[in-house]
PDB file of C-alpha atoms in Angstrom:
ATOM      1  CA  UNK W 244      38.682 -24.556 -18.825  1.00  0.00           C
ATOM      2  CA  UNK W 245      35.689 -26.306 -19.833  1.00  0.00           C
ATOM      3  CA  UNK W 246      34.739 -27.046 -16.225  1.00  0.00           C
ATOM      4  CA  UNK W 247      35.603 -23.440 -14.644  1.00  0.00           C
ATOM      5  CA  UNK W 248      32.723 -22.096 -17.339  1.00  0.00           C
ATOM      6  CA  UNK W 249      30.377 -25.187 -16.552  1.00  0.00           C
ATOM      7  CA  UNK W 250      31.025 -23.886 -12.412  1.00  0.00           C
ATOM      8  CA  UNK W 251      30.234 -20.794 -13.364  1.00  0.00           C
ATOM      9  CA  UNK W 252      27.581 -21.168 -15.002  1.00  0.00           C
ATOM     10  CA  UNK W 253      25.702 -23.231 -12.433  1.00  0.00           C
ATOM     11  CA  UNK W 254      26.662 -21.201  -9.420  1.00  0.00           C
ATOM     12  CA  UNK W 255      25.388 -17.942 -11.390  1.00  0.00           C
ATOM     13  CA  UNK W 256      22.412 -19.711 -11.928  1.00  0.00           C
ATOM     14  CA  UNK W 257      22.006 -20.280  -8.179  1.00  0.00           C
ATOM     15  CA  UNK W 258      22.898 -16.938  -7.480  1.00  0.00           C
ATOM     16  CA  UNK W 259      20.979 -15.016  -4.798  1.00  0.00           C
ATOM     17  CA  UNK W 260      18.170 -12.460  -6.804  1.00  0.00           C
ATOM     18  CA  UNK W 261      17.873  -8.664  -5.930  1.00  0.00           C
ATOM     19  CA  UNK W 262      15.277  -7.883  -2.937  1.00  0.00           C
ATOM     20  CA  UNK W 263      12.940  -6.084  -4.204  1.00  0.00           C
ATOM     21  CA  UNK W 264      13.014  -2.371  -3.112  1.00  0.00           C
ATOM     22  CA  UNK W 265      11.048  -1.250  -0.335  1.00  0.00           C
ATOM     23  CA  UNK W 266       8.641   1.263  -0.117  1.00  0.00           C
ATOM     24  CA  UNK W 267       9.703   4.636   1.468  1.00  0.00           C
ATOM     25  CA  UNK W 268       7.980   4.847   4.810  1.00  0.00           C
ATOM     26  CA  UNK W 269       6.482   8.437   5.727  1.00  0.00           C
ATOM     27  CA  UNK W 270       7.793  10.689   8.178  1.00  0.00           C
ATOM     28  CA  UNK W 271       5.808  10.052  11.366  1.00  0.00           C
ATOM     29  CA  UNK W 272       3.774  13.229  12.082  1.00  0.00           C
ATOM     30  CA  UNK W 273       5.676  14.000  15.446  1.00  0.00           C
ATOM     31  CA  UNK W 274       8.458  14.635  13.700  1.00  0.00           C
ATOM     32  CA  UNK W 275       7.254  17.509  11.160  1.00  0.00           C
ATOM     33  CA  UNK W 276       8.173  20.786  12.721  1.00  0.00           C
ATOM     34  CA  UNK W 277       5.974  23.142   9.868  1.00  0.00           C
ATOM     35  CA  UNK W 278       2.622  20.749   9.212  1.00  0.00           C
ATOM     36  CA  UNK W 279       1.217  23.485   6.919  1.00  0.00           C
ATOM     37  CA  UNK W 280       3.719  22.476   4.064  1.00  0.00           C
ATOM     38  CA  UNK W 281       2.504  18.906   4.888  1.00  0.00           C
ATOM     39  CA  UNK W 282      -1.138  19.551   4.134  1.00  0.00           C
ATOM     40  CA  UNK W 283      -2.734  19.122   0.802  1.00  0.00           C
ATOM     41  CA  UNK W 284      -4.737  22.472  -0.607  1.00  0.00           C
ATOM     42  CA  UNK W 285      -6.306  24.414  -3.432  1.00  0.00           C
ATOM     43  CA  UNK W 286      -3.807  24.901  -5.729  1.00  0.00           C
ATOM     44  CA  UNK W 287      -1.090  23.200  -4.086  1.00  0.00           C
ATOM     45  CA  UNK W 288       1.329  21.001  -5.891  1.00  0.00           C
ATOM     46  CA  UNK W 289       2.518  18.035  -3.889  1.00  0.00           C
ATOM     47  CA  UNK W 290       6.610  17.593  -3.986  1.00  0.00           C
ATOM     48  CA  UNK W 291       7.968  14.169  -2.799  1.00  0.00           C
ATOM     49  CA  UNK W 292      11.504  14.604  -0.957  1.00  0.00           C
ATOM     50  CA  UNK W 293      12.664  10.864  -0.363  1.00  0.00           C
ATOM     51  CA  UNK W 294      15.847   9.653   1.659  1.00  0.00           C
ATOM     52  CA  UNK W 295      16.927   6.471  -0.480  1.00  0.00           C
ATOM     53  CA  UNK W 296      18.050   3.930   1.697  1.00  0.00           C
ATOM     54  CA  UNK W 297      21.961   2.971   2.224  1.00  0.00           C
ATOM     55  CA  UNK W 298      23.837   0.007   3.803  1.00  0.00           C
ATOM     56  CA  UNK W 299      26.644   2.368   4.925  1.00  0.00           C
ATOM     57  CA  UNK W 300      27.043   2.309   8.226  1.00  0.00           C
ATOM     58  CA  UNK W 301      28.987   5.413   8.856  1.00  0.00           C
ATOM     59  CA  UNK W 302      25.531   7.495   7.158  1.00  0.00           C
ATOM     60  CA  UNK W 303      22.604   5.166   7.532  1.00  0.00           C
ATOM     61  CA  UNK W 304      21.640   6.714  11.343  1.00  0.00           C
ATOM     62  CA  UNK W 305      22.119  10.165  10.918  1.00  0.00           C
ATOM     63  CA  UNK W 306      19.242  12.561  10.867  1.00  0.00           C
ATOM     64  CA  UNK W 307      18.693  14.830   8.051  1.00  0.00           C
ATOM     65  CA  UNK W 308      17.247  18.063   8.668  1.00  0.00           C
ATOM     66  CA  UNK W 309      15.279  19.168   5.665  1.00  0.00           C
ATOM     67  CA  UNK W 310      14.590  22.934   5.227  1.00  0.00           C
ATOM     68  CA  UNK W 311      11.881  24.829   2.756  1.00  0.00           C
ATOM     69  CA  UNK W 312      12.406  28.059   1.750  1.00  0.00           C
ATOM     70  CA  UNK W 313      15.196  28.596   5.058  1.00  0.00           C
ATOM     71  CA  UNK W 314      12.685  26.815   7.646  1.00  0.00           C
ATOM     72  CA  UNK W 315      13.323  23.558   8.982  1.00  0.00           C
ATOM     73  CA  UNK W 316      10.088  21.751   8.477  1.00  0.00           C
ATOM     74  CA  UNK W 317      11.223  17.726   9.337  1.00  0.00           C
ATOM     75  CA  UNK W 318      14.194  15.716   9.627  1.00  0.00           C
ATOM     76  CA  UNK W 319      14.388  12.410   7.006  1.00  0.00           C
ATOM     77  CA  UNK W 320      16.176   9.353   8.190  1.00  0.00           C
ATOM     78  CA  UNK W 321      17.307   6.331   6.331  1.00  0.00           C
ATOM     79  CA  UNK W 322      14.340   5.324   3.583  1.00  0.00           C
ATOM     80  CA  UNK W 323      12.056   7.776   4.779  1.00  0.00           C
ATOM     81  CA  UNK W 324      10.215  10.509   2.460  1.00  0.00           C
ATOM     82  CA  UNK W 325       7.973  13.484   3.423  1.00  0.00           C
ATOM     83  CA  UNK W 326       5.286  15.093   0.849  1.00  0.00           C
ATOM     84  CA  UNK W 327       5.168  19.314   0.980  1.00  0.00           C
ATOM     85  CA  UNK W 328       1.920  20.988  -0.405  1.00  0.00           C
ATOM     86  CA  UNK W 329       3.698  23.978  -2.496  1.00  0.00           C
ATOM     87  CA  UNK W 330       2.468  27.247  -4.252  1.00  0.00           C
ATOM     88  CA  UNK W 331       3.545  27.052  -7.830  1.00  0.00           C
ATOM     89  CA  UNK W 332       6.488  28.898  -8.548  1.00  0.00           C
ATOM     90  CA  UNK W 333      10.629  28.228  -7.332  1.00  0.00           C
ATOM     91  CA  UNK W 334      10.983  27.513  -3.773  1.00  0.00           C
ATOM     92  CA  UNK W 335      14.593  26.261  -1.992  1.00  0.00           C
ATOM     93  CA  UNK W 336      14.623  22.898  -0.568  1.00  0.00           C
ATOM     94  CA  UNK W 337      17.850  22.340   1.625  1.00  0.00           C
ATOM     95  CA  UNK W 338      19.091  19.351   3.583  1.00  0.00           C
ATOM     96  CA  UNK W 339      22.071  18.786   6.445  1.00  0.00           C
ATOM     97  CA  UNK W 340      23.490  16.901   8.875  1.00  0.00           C
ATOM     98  CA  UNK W 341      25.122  17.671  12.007  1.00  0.00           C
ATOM     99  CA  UNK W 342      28.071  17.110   9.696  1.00  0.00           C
ATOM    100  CA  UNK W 343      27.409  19.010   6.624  1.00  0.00           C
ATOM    101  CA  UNK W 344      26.721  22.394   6.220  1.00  0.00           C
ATOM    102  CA  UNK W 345      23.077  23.345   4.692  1.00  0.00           C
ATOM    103  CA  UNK W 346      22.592  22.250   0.735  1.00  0.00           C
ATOM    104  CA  UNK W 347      19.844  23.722  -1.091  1.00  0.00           C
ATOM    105  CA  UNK W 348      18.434  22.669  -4.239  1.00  0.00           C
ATOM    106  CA  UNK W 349      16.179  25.896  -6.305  1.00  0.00           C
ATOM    107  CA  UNK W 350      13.290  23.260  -7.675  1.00  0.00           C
ATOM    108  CA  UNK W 351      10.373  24.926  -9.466  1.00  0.00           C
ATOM    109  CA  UNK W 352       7.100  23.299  -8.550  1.00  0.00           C
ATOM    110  CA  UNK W 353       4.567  23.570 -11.176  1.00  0.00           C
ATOM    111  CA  UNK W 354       1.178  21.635 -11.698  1.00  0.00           C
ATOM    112  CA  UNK W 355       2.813  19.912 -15.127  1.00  0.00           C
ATOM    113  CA  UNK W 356       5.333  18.209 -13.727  1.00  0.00           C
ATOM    114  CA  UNK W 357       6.188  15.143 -11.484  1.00  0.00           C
ATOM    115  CA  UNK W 358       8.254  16.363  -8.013  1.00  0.00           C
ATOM    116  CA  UNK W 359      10.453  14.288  -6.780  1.00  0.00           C
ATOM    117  CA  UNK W 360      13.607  15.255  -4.825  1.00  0.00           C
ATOM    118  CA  UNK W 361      16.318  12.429  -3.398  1.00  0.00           C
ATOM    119  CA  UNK W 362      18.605  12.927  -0.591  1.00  0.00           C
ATOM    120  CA  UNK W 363      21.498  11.139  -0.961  1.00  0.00           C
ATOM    121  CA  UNK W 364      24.989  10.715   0.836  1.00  0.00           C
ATOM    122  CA  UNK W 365      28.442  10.711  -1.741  1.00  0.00           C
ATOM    123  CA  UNK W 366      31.304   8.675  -1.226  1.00  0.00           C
ATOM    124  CA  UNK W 367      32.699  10.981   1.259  1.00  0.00           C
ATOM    125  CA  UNK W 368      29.596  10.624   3.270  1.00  0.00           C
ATOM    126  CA  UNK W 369      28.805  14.029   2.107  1.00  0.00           C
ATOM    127  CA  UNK W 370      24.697  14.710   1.813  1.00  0.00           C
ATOM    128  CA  UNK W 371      23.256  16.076  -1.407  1.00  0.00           C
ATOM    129  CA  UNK W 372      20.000  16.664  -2.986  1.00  0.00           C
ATOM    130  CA  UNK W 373      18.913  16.211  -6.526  1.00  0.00           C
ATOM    131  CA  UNK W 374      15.368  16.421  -8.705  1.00  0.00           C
ATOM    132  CA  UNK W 375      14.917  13.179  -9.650  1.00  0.00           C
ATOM    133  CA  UNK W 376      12.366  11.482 -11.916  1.00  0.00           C
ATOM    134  CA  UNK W 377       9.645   9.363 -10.941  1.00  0.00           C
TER     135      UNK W 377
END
């Protein structure tokens, strides 16, 4: 008994440490269909909507069209986020996949508060979209 805790002790010291996370890369600009929600103004507040990354196979290629206000503006793939420039106020942000049907999130931009929206894929490789904190 004494030696299975002294094993595990020593190999859980040894263990292998979390990578650290990576940073979301950007959208590349040939891939934003609607660049006027992608450009900073007057008045604007700027509303992150990040992909976070997965190891699952099955999801982690797929394209993920992301809509604002019923336009498609960009598609997100794995680890990728995109920043829209928004008049204050409640605007729709949906996502899909070739799979999924269109889900849209009602998030109220306003000056006073961090946006951030994550796109996310359940356990039945079903996509989602939730406000998130920073």
């Amino acid at each position: 008994m004494a030696l299975s805790l002294f094993m595990c002790l020593t190999l859980g010291g040894c263990a292998e440490e979390r990578a650290a996370a990576a940073p979301f890369k950007p959208v590349p600009a040939a891939r934003i269909l609607k660049p006027g929600y992608t450009t900073p103004g007057e008045g604007l507040v700027a509303v992150d909507v990040r992909r976070e990354r997965t190891g699952n196979v099955i999801v982690k290629f797929r394209d993920a069209p992301v809509y604002l206000d019923g336009e498609r503006v960009t598609d997100l793939m794995d680890g990728e986020h995109v920043t829209f420039y928004l008049k204050p106020g409640v605007h729709r942000i949906g996502v899909s996949t070739q799979f999924d049907p269109v889900v849209e999130l009602r998030f109220l931009v306003d000056a006073r508060y961090t946006s951030f929206a994550s796109v996310t894929f359940d356990k039945d490789h079903r996509i989602g979209i939730r406000r998130v904190p920073h």
